[in-house]
Amino acid sequence: MQNSKSRRGIFLVYTSFVALCSIVIVAAMFRSPSEPGNAVFLGLSLLRLVFAGGLLVVFVFFVLLFMQGIKDREWVDRTLATWFGGGRFSKATAWLAGIGLGLGWIGCFLPSYRAGLLGNHWNRIQPLLAFILPVSIATLAVFLLLRSDVSRRSLKISSTFRLSFVLFFAGVIVLGLMLYTKYGIHDLEDFWYGAGVPILASQLLSSLLAGMIFLLVVGNRNSTRLDLAIFILLYAVTAVAWADEPLQGSFLFIDQRAPNQVFYPFADAAAFDVASQFGLIGQGIFIYNTPFFDRSIYLGFLVYLHTLFGQNYEILMIVQAALFAVLSPLIYLIGRSLNMRAVGFASAVIATLRGINAIAASSMTDLVSPKMIMTDFPAAIGVALLVLFTCEWLNGPHRKWHYALWVGGAIGLTLMLRTNALVFLLLIPMYALFRIAPQWKTWLVSSVLILLSVIAITLPWELRNLSRGGTMYSSILVKIQDVIRSRYSAPEPDSMSPQEKVLSLVTFRQTGAISSLYGDSRVAQDQPCNAVICFAPKHFLHNVVTSILILPASPMLDDLRHVIKESHPFWRADWDGNFTPSSLFFLVLNLFFIMLGISVAWKQRRLQGLVPLAVFTFYNLSNAFARTSGGRYIVPMDWVIPLYFMIGILFLLKETAEAADIKVAPLFDLGNDEQGKTHVHESRSPWLQTTLILSLLFGAGLLVPLSETLHSPRYAGFDTTQALRERETQMAEAGLEWVQINEFLKNPAAEILVGRTLYPRSYKLGQGEISFTFYPYTIMEFPRTGFFLIGPEGQNNILLPGGVPDYLPHAADALVIGCREQNYIDALMVIVLDEPGAVYTRSPMSELTCPLRQPVCENNSVCR
């Protein structure tokens, strides 16, 4: 404890600081007078006069305390003992300081637009709260200084901080070089996105408070029932929160349009959904008109989702979000596996809040959310399972050998979502070798078990491919070859396939690969970084930086829109890499907490504590070699950054509390350690347990090809002639006789197709989603309705010129008669085959020969 002289110094500094704060705030109030209509005296309104008077009283009071402290040293000791010594009055002071810290923070950093009913008066209230914040911080600092004893700091803790400072300074050097050269910070390149889903400052503080409350209330009790209860609670809260957040219009769920005015998927999301729709009509799962592809498990999931919940995408995404909410409690279990339950709980709360942000920000960013038909978010669940099972496995490689099977299952699951997961099959066993190195036979057996599990869960789908004439695991090889061909060089646009043009366009980049498509002269120059040794590190560093930038870069309590659109440009793919001094300071501060968390995890759990970091690094490497970074590409693993951030900040707060003799529960629970535990006799033999787990994994993988058998072929044996005869009267009323249609179908380019309508959208003259590629929704100079038609002929783009149809539902059976163009079917007639039925012909009508004449429209939308 401090001697009398130092205690007196602390008291004098404290009282003078409070007095100075009060007089500075009063001076600031007089320098910014109230509006003339509200001024009562000296240019201030009545409310501000009251505040100023109160602050002047505080100033005088603390000046008197300062003067008394100079005169009487014993009085200082008595006063400090009363205010900060641990009695009732001091406890009340501590609570008031803590509450004042929260109120002061809100007062200083909450913008007026978020102050609700107080918004119009917020600038009058803020001076008082701006005084409360530094005074509360100073009060808490005095508590810490008077109660701390630096000599008690242990060598172990010091070594933790030393390691964190070494890592921190190394990180600062790398960051400085990146900022100076812009390498890994700024580029104009395909598949180069901005930061991940942001965490608001208010959400980070709430999550931190949740972790502290958990630490105080639950502590480090090792109870399976308690963990189960927390798991269920986190899942329920997350599922309700994500399901309740409204589906937003975005590039992947474009705004509602006539004729149905509902959300339909678009671009990549539409491609995945169309693949599942083929399963619903009994033709198996197809994507881009091929049955052989990766990411099969998500497409099978969509088949089950549609089968159980129909075609309303708002309902479908509610159910999907509720199921994907398992990510949050999985992160808690990871914290539990690392023996840091409070950290896991706080990180799970962050994951829940980030999920809400991802859904709410769909219209503002190019990220993905639990309410999007994409594979990135479910891949995050697979990666979380991989981290969890790897942590458990390395916690006791002998006692928990069977977790190697679950590790392989998680790799296989993620592999069927994102091909990037293939890197785990090699690098996870390599990482485990450092933990199990002395027992190389155990490591070898575990590696074989991992491989067997990957095969077990993926084998059913590969056997399905083999039965259809494909080659087992060829889709993975094709995907890798595709990536190398399309991203290791910048091909000319004319040589790109339609799918490659779509993918290039989706990125919204203006790079050399697609510059001629945009006509942008700024990027006509050659790309200087096309060698792997150049672009791979660049994308890797960009992945790391964009993952760190999800943490708040300001103390301001802004809402989501202001953070993304006004406060910082990090979410723009063309961000130039510049930081404001404030945002750079918080980036460095966040980096320190992350490095401290990594150091703590290493000191406490060694290799097991670095498993999340290893998985984060491995996935980033796969992204880097695939020449992708930022945005949705980091969604599967950017949740690791808040995990280490929470370890660091909670560790620092706990150490601070212990320095002040404040008793808190240990942050680390050693109840799961292998040391000191006897080996439990297993009731099942290893062979039986292995067989059982492999069978379960095989059964899980079997669900994917089984999804293709849920529905029988819908259009097998369909007679188009009979269908036309049955609607001969309706066709005549629409303007075409049976004889005319029969004659038209004799044209070589004329076709009659039957199938299911998907995503009908109507557009006026000059409207469309984009200028090219996305047929039939491209911009055209005449009014029309476009939709997909899937059926025995695969997927076709249908375009029907004319006004908005009165009745053209999504997922209805239809006949389409028209001429085949290069990118779409130019429809002459569309016949809806369901109960109400409807027949539509193109308007204006064309000569009945292929190609059909395109409408020519005037500015008033009158077409001929």
mmCIF file of C-alpha atoms in Angstrom, residues 402-738:
data_model
loop_
_atom_site.group_PDB
_atom_site.id
_atom_site.type_symbol
_atom_site.label_atom_id
_atom_site.label_comp_id
_atom_site.label_asym_id
_atom_site.label_seq_id
_atom_site.Cartn_x
_atom_site.Cartn_y
_atom_site.Cartn_z
ATOM 1 C CA HIS A 402 -12.507 -40.225 -30.799
ATOM 2 C CA TYR A 403 -12.703 -36.453 -31.263
ATOM 3 C CA ALA A 404 -10.351 -36.889 -34.216
ATOM 4 C CA LEU A 405 -13.298 -38.532 -35.971
ATOM 5 C CA TRP A 406 -15.497 -35.521 -35.235
ATOM 6 C CA VAL A 407 -12.715 -33.228 -36.466
ATOM 7 C CA GLY A 408 -12.775 -35.070 -39.789
ATOM 8 C CA GLY A 409 -16.564 -34.869 -39.846
ATOM 9 C CA ALA A 410 -16.408 -31.080 -39.371
ATOM 10 C CA ILE A 411 -13.831 -30.803 -42.167
ATOM 11 C CA GLY A 412 -16.012 -32.885 -44.477
ATOM 12 C CA LEU A 413 -19.106 -30.850 -43.610
ATOM 13 C CA THR A 414 -17.309 -27.579 -44.321
ATOM 14 C CA LEU A 415 -15.778 -29.031 -47.489
ATOM 15 C CA MET A 416 -19.297 -29.652 -48.806
ATOM 16 C CA LEU A 417 -20.002 -25.949 -48.220
ATOM 17 C CA ARG A 418 -16.740 -24.285 -49.280
ATOM 18 C CA THR A 419 -13.883 -25.954 -51.136
ATOM 19 C CA ASN A 420 -11.479 -23.855 -49.027
ATOM 20 C CA ALA A 421 -11.932 -26.387 -46.222
ATOM 21 C CA LEU A 422 -9.696 -28.792 -48.121
ATOM 22 C CA VAL A 423 -6.751 -26.961 -46.557
ATOM 23 C CA PHE A 424 -7.808 -28.209 -43.111
ATOM 24 C CA LEU A 425 -7.377 -31.834 -44.153
ATOM 25 C CA LEU A 426 -3.654 -31.212 -44.503
ATOM 26 C CA LEU A 427 -2.911 -28.469 -41.972
ATOM 27 C CA ILE A 428 -4.959 -29.582 -38.952
ATOM 28 C CA PRO A 429 -3.017 -32.872 -38.634
ATOM 29 C CA MET A 430 0.219 -30.919 -39.163
ATOM 30 C CA TYR A 431 -0.759 -28.552 -36.371
ATOM 31 C CA ALA A 432 -1.699 -31.457 -34.089
ATOM 32 C CA LEU A 433 1.726 -33.001 -34.705
ATOM 33 C CA PHE A 434 3.280 -30.320 -32.477
ATOM 34 C CA ARG A 435 0.974 -31.446 -29.653
ATOM 35 C CA ILE A 436 1.311 -35.213 -30.158
ATOM 36 C CA ALA A 437 4.831 -35.302 -31.589
ATOM 37 C CA PRO A 438 6.344 -37.663 -29.005
ATOM 38 C CA GLN A 439 3.610 -40.229 -29.666
ATOM 39 C CA TRP A 440 3.880 -40.351 -33.447
ATOM 40 C CA LYS A 441 1.848 -43.560 -33.674
ATOM 41 C CA THR A 442 -1.069 -41.871 -31.905
ATOM 42 C CA TRP A 443 -0.776 -38.942 -34.307
ATOM 43 C CA LEU A 444 -0.678 -41.233 -37.333
ATOM 44 C CA VAL A 445 -3.782 -43.142 -36.186
ATOM 45 C CA SER A 446 -5.611 -39.874 -35.489
ATOM 46 C CA SER A 447 -4.715 -38.515 -38.919
ATOM 47 C CA VAL A 448 -6.084 -41.665 -40.541
ATOM 48 C CA LEU A 449 -9.289 -41.297 -38.489
ATOM 49 C CA ILE A 450 -9.664 -37.710 -39.688
ATOM 50 C CA LEU A 451 -9.307 -38.811 -43.301
ATOM 51 C CA LEU A 452 -11.793 -41.667 -42.823
ATOM 52 C CA SER A 453 -14.334 -39.253 -41.346
ATOM 53 C CA VAL A 454 -13.969 -36.842 -44.252
ATOM 54 C CA ILE A 455 -14.559 -39.713 -46.635
ATOM 55 C CA ALA A 456 -17.504 -41.022 -44.582
ATOM 56 C CA ILE A 457 -19.495 -37.795 -44.713
ATOM 57 C CA THR A 458 -18.675 -36.971 -48.353
ATOM 58 C CA LEU A 459 -18.888 -40.506 -49.765
ATOM 59 C CA PRO A 460 -22.700 -40.671 -50.252
ATOM 60 C CA TRP A 461 -22.653 -37.636 -52.521
ATOM 61 C CA GLU A 462 -19.631 -38.853 -54.445
ATOM 62 C CA LEU A 463 -21.290 -42.235 -54.974
ATOM 63 C CA ARG A 464 -24.322 -40.360 -56.283
ATOM 64 C CA ASN A 465 -22.051 -38.559 -58.768
ATOM 65 C CA LEU A 466 -20.482 -41.854 -59.798
ATOM 66 C CA SER A 467 -23.941 -43.361 -60.412
ATOM 67 C CA ARG A 468 -24.746 -40.464 -62.739
ATOM 68 C CA GLY A 469 -21.666 -40.965 -64.849
ATOM 69 C CA GLY A 470 -19.360 -38.577 -63.035
ATOM 70 C CA THR A 471 -16.020 -39.091 -61.345
ATOM 71 C CA MET A 472 -15.734 -39.194 -57.574
ATOM 72 C CA TYR A 473 -14.388 -35.962 -56.055
ATOM 73 C CA SER A 474 -14.004 -34.469 -59.527
ATOM 74 C CA SER A 475 -16.108 -31.414 -58.573
ATOM 75 C CA ILE A 476 -13.440 -30.391 -56.044
ATOM 76 C CA LEU A 477 -10.685 -30.699 -58.626
ATOM 77 C CA VAL A 478 -12.756 -28.812 -61.198
ATOM 78 C CA LYS A 479 -13.360 -26.027 -58.687
ATOM 79 C CA ILE A 480 -9.646 -25.701 -57.942
ATOM 80 C CA GLN A 481 -8.819 -25.698 -61.670
ATOM 81 C CA ASP A 482 -11.533 -23.077 -62.227
ATOM 82 C CA VAL A 483 -10.051 -20.821 -59.567
ATOM 83 C CA ILE A 484 -6.541 -21.159 -60.993
ATOM 84 C CA ARG A 485 -7.734 -20.501 -64.520
ATOM 85 C CA SER A 486 -9.902 -17.491 -63.674
ATOM 86 C CA ARG A 487 -7.940 -15.827 -60.877
ATOM 87 C CA TYR A 488 -4.257 -16.529 -61.490
ATOM 88 C CA SER A 489 -4.409 -14.369 -64.595
ATOM 89 C CA ALA A 490 -6.583 -11.608 -65.976
ATOM 90 C CA PRO A 491 -8.395 -13.115 -68.999
ATOM 91 C CA GLU A 492 -9.843 -11.007 -71.747
ATOM 92 C CA PRO A 493 -13.605 -10.551 -71.313
ATOM 93 C CA ASP A 494 -14.344 -12.160 -74.672
ATOM 94 C CA SER A 495 -12.675 -15.361 -73.489
ATOM 95 C CA MET A 496 -14.615 -15.547 -70.252
ATOM 96 C CA SER A 497 -17.498 -17.983 -69.819
ATOM 97 C CA PRO A 498 -20.931 -16.589 -68.849
ATOM 98 C CA GLN A 499 -20.445 -17.844 -65.295
ATOM 99 C CA GLU A 500 -17.058 -16.096 -65.036
ATOM 100 C CA LYS A 501 -18.570 -12.848 -66.310
ATOM 101 C CA VAL A 502 -21.302 -13.161 -63.696
ATOM 102 C CA LEU A 503 -18.792 -13.723 -60.904
ATOM 103 C CA SER A 504 -16.659 -10.806 -62.058
ATOM 104 C CA LEU A 505 -19.685 -8.571 -62.168
ATOM 105 C CA VAL A 506 -20.940 -9.601 -58.755
ATOM 106 C CA THR A 507 -17.723 -8.274 -57.213
ATOM 107 C CA PHE A 508 -18.437 -4.728 -58.480
ATOM 108 C CA ARG A 509 -14.745 -4.323 -59.242
ATOM 109 C CA GLN A 510 -13.243 -2.198 -61.986
ATOM 110 C CA THR A 511 -10.135 -4.214 -62.728
ATOM 111 C CA GLY A 512 -8.125 -5.126 -65.757
ATOM 112 C CA ALA A 513 -10.037 -8.389 -66.144
ATOM 113 C CA ILE A 514 -13.329 -6.603 -66.757
ATOM 114 C CA SER A 515 -12.264 -3.035 -67.524
ATOM 115 C CA SER A 516 -13.474 -3.192 -71.099
ATOM 116 C CA LEU A 517 -16.880 -4.318 -69.880
ATOM 117 C CA TYR A 518 -17.085 -1.165 -67.792
ATOM 118 C CA GLY A 519 -15.237 1.047 -70.216
ATOM 119 C CA ASP A 520 -13.154 2.412 -67.346
ATOM 120 C CA SER A 521 -9.893 3.888 -68.560
ATOM 121 C CA ARG A 522 -8.517 4.173 -65.040
ATOM 122 C CA VAL A 523 -7.798 0.474 -64.862
ATOM 123 C CA ALA A 524 -6.707 -0.248 -68.392
ATOM 124 C CA GLN A 525 -3.153 -0.652 -67.191
ATOM 125 C CA ASP A 526 -1.573 -4.044 -66.611
ATOM 126 C CA GLN A 527 -1.929 -5.518 -63.168
ATOM 127 C CA PRO A 528 1.555 -5.551 -61.550
ATOM 128 C CA CYS A 529 0.793 -8.246 -58.979
ATOM 129 C CA ASN A 530 -0.272 -11.357 -60.858
ATOM 130 C CA ALA A 531 2.348 -13.749 -59.475
ATOM 131 C CA VAL A 532 1.213 -15.983 -56.618
ATOM 132 C CA ILE A 533 4.122 -14.859 -54.456
ATOM 133 C CA CYS A 534 2.778 -11.306 -54.749
ATOM 134 C CA PHE A 535 -1.006 -11.556 -54.591
ATOM 135 C CA ALA A 536 -1.294 -14.353 -52.015
ATOM 136 C CA PRO A 537 0.393 -12.416 -49.146
ATOM 137 C CA LYS A 538 -1.525 -9.311 -50.211
ATOM 138 C CA HIS A 539 -4.892 -11.035 -49.915
ATOM 139 C CA PHE A 540 -3.845 -12.766 -46.700
ATOM 140 C CA LEU A 541 -2.980 -9.445 -45.039
ATOM 141 C CA HIS A 542 -6.167 -7.901 -46.389
ATOM 142 C CA ASN A 543 -8.176 -10.731 -44.807
ATOM 143 C CA VAL A 544 -6.511 -10.067 -41.461
ATOM 144 C CA VAL A 545 -7.044 -6.305 -41.562
ATOM 145 C CA THR A 546 -10.670 -6.534 -42.674
ATOM 146 C CA SER A 547 -11.286 -9.040 -39.877
ATOM 147 C CA ILE A 548 -9.831 -6.669 -37.267
ATOM 148 C CA LEU A 549 -11.839 -3.760 -38.671
ATOM 149 C CA ILE A 550 -15.077 -5.412 -37.551
ATOM 150 C CA LEU A 551 -14.194 -4.066 -34.089
ATOM 151 C CA PRO A 552 -15.252 -0.475 -33.294
ATOM 152 C CA ALA A 553 -12.912 2.192 -34.646
ATOM 153 C CA SER A 554 -14.447 4.943 -32.535
ATOM 154 C CA PRO A 555 -15.936 5.399 -29.045
ATOM 155 C CA MET A 556 -19.005 6.996 -30.635
ATOM 156 C CA LEU A 557 -22.239 5.109 -29.997
ATOM 157 C CA ASP A 558 -23.426 5.419 -33.596
ATOM 158 C CA ASP A 559 -26.097 3.227 -35.119
ATOM 159 C CA LEU A 560 -25.337 0.722 -37.853
ATOM 160 C CA ARG A 561 -26.153 2.969 -40.801
ATOM 161 C CA HIS A 562 -23.960 5.819 -39.582
ATOM 162 C CA VAL A 563 -21.059 3.456 -38.874
ATOM 163 C CA ILE A 564 -21.141 1.942 -42.354
ATOM 164 C CA LYS A 565 -22.236 4.880 -44.472
ATOM 165 C CA GLU A 566 -20.867 7.948 -42.705
ATOM 166 C CA SER A 567 -18.336 7.223 -39.973
ATOM 167 C CA HIS A 568 -15.830 4.979 -41.758
ATOM 168 C CA PRO A 569 -15.238 3.852 -45.362
ATOM 169 C CA PHE A 570 -13.927 0.389 -44.421
ATOM 170 C CA TRP A 571 -16.954 -1.370 -45.924
ATOM 171 C CA ARG A 572 -16.365 0.032 -49.386
ATOM 172 C CA ALA A 573 -14.409 -2.316 -51.617
ATOM 173 C CA ASP A 574 -12.644 0.679 -53.198
ATOM 174 C CA TRP A 575 -11.614 2.147 -49.833
ATOM 175 C CA ASP A 576 -8.277 3.891 -50.379
ATOM 176 C CA GLY A 577 -6.733 2.587 -47.161
ATOM 177 C CA ASN A 578 -6.572 5.926 -45.337
ATOM 178 C CA PHE A 579 -7.402 6.226 -41.635
ATOM 179 C CA THR A 580 -8.360 9.202 -39.546
ATOM 180 C CA PRO A 581 -6.089 9.663 -36.478
ATOM 181 C CA SER A 582 -8.937 8.496 -34.211
ATOM 182 C CA SER A 583 -9.728 5.340 -36.221
ATOM 183 C CA LEU A 584 -6.018 4.504 -36.505
ATOM 184 C CA PHE A 585 -5.637 4.845 -32.739
ATOM 185 C CA PHE A 586 -8.505 2.442 -32.103
ATOM 186 C CA LEU A 587 -7.180 0.014 -34.734
ATOM 187 C CA VAL A 588 -3.872 -0.104 -32.855
ATOM 188 C CA LEU A 589 -5.668 -0.384 -29.500
ATOM 189 C CA ASN A 590 -7.792 -3.263 -30.781
ATOM 190 C CA LEU A 591 -4.646 -4.904 -32.109
ATOM 191 C CA PHE A 592 -3.112 -4.700 -28.635
ATOM 192 C CA PHE A 593 -6.100 -6.415 -26.993
ATOM 193 C CA ILE A 594 -6.056 -9.136 -29.671
ATOM 194 C CA MET A 595 -2.340 -9.769 -29.158
ATOM 195 C CA LEU A 596 -2.855 -9.812 -25.396
ATOM 196 C CA GLY A 597 -5.626 -12.378 -25.872
ATOM 197 C CA ILE A 598 -3.365 -14.546 -28.031
ATOM 198 C CA SER A 599 -0.614 -14.320 -25.391
ATOM 199 C CA VAL A 600 -3.008 -15.251 -22.596
ATOM 200 C CA ALA A 601 -4.404 -18.189 -24.602
ATOM 201 C CA TRP A 602 -0.866 -19.433 -25.278
ATOM 202 C CA LYS A 603 0.274 -19.059 -21.661
ATOM 203 C CA GLN A 604 -2.799 -20.796 -20.289
ATOM 204 C CA ARG A 605 -3.582 -23.470 -22.888
ATOM 205 C CA ARG A 606 -0.508 -23.632 -25.157
ATOM 206 C CA LEU A 607 -1.297 -25.140 -28.558
ATOM 207 C CA GLN A 608 -4.902 -25.789 -27.644
ATOM 208 C CA GLY A 609 -5.384 -22.102 -26.890
ATOM 209 C CA LEU A 610 -4.148 -21.204 -30.366
ATOM 210 C CA VAL A 611 -6.457 -23.593 -32.232
ATOM 211 C CA PRO A 612 -8.925 -20.806 -33.203
ATOM 212 C CA LEU A 613 -6.001 -18.682 -34.401
ATOM 213 C CA ALA A 614 -4.581 -21.599 -36.385
ATOM 214 C CA VAL A 615 -7.920 -22.282 -38.080
ATOM 215 C CA PHE A 616 -8.291 -18.546 -38.782
ATOM 216 C CA THR A 617 -4.829 -18.542 -40.380
ATOM 217 C CA PHE A 618 -5.382 -21.717 -42.409
ATOM 218 C CA TYR A 619 -8.690 -20.480 -43.837
ATOM 219 C CA ASN A 620 -7.141 -17.117 -44.620
ATOM 220 C CA LEU A 621 -4.351 -18.900 -46.482
ATOM 221 C CA SER A 622 -6.886 -20.760 -48.599
ATOM 222 C CA ASN A 623 -8.637 -17.477 -49.368
ATOM 223 C CA ALA A 624 -5.329 -15.835 -50.237
ATOM 224 C CA PHE A 625 -4.301 -18.541 -52.696
ATOM 225 C CA ALA A 626 -7.803 -18.383 -54.211
ATOM 226 C CA ARG A 627 -7.237 -14.619 -54.627
ATOM 227 C CA THR A 628 -10.246 -13.673 -52.501
ATOM 228 C CA SER A 629 -10.359 -11.460 -49.445
ATOM 229 C CA GLY A 630 -12.623 -9.377 -47.253
ATOM 230 C CA GLY A 631 -16.393 -9.139 -47.223
ATOM 231 C CA ARG A 632 -18.293 -12.396 -47.356
ATOM 232 C CA TYR A 633 -15.096 -14.383 -47.818
ATOM 233 C CA ILE A 634 -14.043 -13.834 -44.198
ATOM 234 C CA VAL A 635 -17.456 -14.643 -42.693
ATOM 235 C CA PRO A 636 -16.556 -18.301 -41.964
ATOM 236 C CA MET A 637 -13.726 -17.326 -39.591
ATOM 237 C CA ASP A 638 -13.732 -13.613 -38.692
ATOM 238 C CA TRP A 639 -15.617 -14.437 -35.452
ATOM 239 C CA VAL A 640 -12.235 -15.653 -34.117
ATOM 240 C CA ILE A 641 -10.997 -12.051 -33.784
ATOM 241 C CA PRO A 642 -13.629 -11.000 -31.186
ATOM 242 C CA LEU A 643 -12.844 -14.219 -29.285
ATOM 243 C CA TYR A 644 -9.201 -13.268 -28.731
ATOM 244 C CA PHE A 645 -10.166 -9.624 -28.207
ATOM 245 C CA MET A 646 -12.458 -10.696 -25.360
ATOM 246 C CA ILE A 647 -9.756 -12.902 -23.850
ATOM 247 C CA GLY A 648 -7.390 -9.937 -23.804
ATOM 248 C CA ILE A 649 -9.746 -7.320 -22.412
ATOM 249 C CA LEU A 650 -11.346 -9.576 -19.792
ATOM 250 C CA PHE A 651 -7.907 -10.716 -18.678
ATOM 251 C CA LEU A 652 -6.792 -7.097 -18.318
ATOM 252 C CA LEU A 653 -9.906 -6.167 -16.347
ATOM 253 C CA LYS A 654 -9.482 -9.176 -14.082
ATOM 254 C CA GLU A 655 -5.832 -8.344 -13.429
ATOM 255 C CA THR A 656 -6.809 -4.754 -12.675
ATOM 256 C CA ALA A 657 -9.485 -5.908 -10.237
ATOM 257 C CA GLU A 658 -7.060 -8.232 -8.466
ATOM 258 C CA ALA A 659 -4.508 -5.425 -8.246
ATOM 259 C CA ALA A 660 -7.160 -3.402 -6.425
ATOM 260 C CA ASP A 661 -7.935 -6.284 -4.022
ATOM 261 C CA ILE A 662 -11.349 -6.810 -5.632
ATOM 262 C CA LYS A 663 -12.233 -10.482 -5.437
ATOM 263 C CA VAL A 664 -13.532 -11.962 -8.691
ATOM 264 C CA ALA A 665 -13.818 -15.532 -9.889
ATOM 265 C CA PRO A 666 -10.848 -16.927 -11.819
ATOM 266 C CA LEU A 667 -11.059 -16.300 -15.555
ATOM 267 C CA PHE A 668 -9.631 -19.737 -16.260
ATOM 268 C CA ASP A 669 -11.228 -22.996 -15.200
ATOM 269 C CA LEU A 670 -8.808 -25.898 -14.974
ATOM 270 C CA GLY A 671 -11.585 -28.446 -14.573
ATOM 271 C CA ASN A 672 -11.189 -29.752 -18.114
ATOM 272 C CA ASP A 673 -7.443 -30.250 -18.013
ATOM 273 C CA GLU A 674 -6.090 -33.661 -18.745
ATOM 274 C CA GLN A 675 -3.554 -33.277 -15.965
ATOM 275 C CA GLY A 676 -4.624 -34.807 -12.722
ATOM 276 C CA LYS A 677 -7.387 -36.854 -14.305
ATOM 277 C CA THR A 678 -7.488 -40.572 -14.355
ATOM 278 C CA HIS A 679 -8.421 -42.245 -17.562
ATOM 279 C CA VAL A 680 -12.054 -43.232 -17.582
ATOM 280 C CA HIS A 681 -12.769 -46.778 -18.604
ATOM 281 C CA GLU A 682 -14.703 -46.713 -21.876
ATOM 282 C CA SER A 683 -17.728 -48.963 -22.107
ATOM 283 C CA ARG A 684 -17.338 -49.412 -25.855
ATOM 284 C CA SER A 685 -14.329 -50.809 -27.643
ATOM 285 C CA PRO A 686 -12.407 -48.372 -29.884
ATOM 286 C CA TRP A 687 -13.421 -50.337 -32.967
ATOM 287 C CA LEU A 688 -17.096 -50.204 -32.058
ATOM 288 C CA GLN A 689 -16.937 -46.499 -31.211
ATOM 289 C CA THR A 690 -15.121 -45.722 -34.461
ATOM 290 C CA THR A 691 -17.651 -47.694 -36.482
ATOM 291 C CA LEU A 692 -20.535 -45.945 -34.749
ATOM 292 C CA ILE A 693 -19.191 -42.427 -35.370
ATOM 293 C CA LEU A 694 -18.299 -43.189 -38.988
ATOM 294 C CA SER A 695 -21.796 -44.594 -39.493
ATOM 295 C CA LEU A 696 -23.335 -41.436 -38.054
ATOM 296 C CA LEU A 697 -21.228 -39.282 -40.348
ATOM 297 C CA PHE A 698 -22.125 -41.436 -43.344
ATOM 298 C CA GLY A 699 -25.791 -41.110 -42.403
ATOM 299 C CA ALA A 700 -25.458 -37.319 -42.189
ATOM 300 C CA GLY A 701 -23.845 -37.229 -45.627
ATOM 301 C CA LEU A 702 -26.541 -39.556 -46.962
ATOM 302 C CA LEU A 703 -29.181 -36.908 -46.274
ATOM 303 C CA VAL A 704 -27.902 -34.906 -49.262
ATOM 304 C CA PRO A 705 -28.524 -37.465 -52.049
ATOM 305 C CA LEU A 706 -31.699 -38.554 -50.227
ATOM 306 C CA SER A 707 -33.060 -35.046 -50.717
ATOM 307 C CA GLU A 708 -33.178 -35.799 -54.455
ATOM 308 C CA THR A 709 -35.595 -38.673 -53.856
ATOM 309 C CA LEU A 710 -38.209 -36.709 -51.896
ATOM 310 C CA HIS A 711 -40.154 -35.708 -55.021
ATOM 311 C CA SER A 712 -41.058 -37.771 -58.047
ATOM 312 C CA PRO A 713 -40.439 -36.373 -61.573
ATOM 313 C CA ARG A 714 -43.107 -33.730 -62.077
ATOM 314 C CA TYR A 715 -43.137 -33.528 -65.864
ATOM 315 C CA ALA A 716 -42.484 -37.155 -66.813
ATOM 316 C CA GLY A 717 -44.775 -38.072 -69.695
ATOM 317 C CA PHE A 718 -46.251 -34.567 -69.896
ATOM 318 C CA ASP A 719 -48.257 -34.136 -73.135
ATOM 319 C CA THR A 720 -47.864 -30.574 -74.414
ATOM 320 C CA THR A 721 -50.306 -31.100 -77.273
ATOM 321 C CA GLN A 722 -53.058 -32.188 -74.900
ATOM 322 C CA ALA A 723 -52.309 -29.248 -72.597
ATOM 323 C CA LEU A 724 -52.660 -26.843 -75.526
ATOM 324 C CA ARG A 725 -55.904 -28.477 -76.669
ATOM 325 C CA GLU A 726 -57.383 -28.149 -73.183
ATOM 326 C CA ARG A 727 -56.694 -24.381 -73.246
ATOM 327 C CA GLU A 728 -57.634 -23.731 -76.856
ATOM 328 C CA THR A 729 -60.450 -21.378 -75.880
ATOM 329 C CA GLN A 730 -58.261 -19.326 -73.532
ATOM 330 C CA MET A 731 -55.552 -19.061 -76.195
ATOM 331 C CA ALA A 732 -58.085 -17.806 -78.703
ATOM 332 C CA GLU A 733 -59.281 -15.186 -76.234
ATOM 333 C CA ALA A 734 -55.645 -14.118 -75.836
ATOM 334 C CA GLY A 735 -55.379 -13.602 -79.609
ATOM 335 C CA LEU A 736 -53.838 -16.792 -81.014
ATOM 336 C CA GLU A 737 -55.640 -19.732 -82.571
ATOM 337 C CA TRP A 738 -54.512 -23.348 -82.337
#
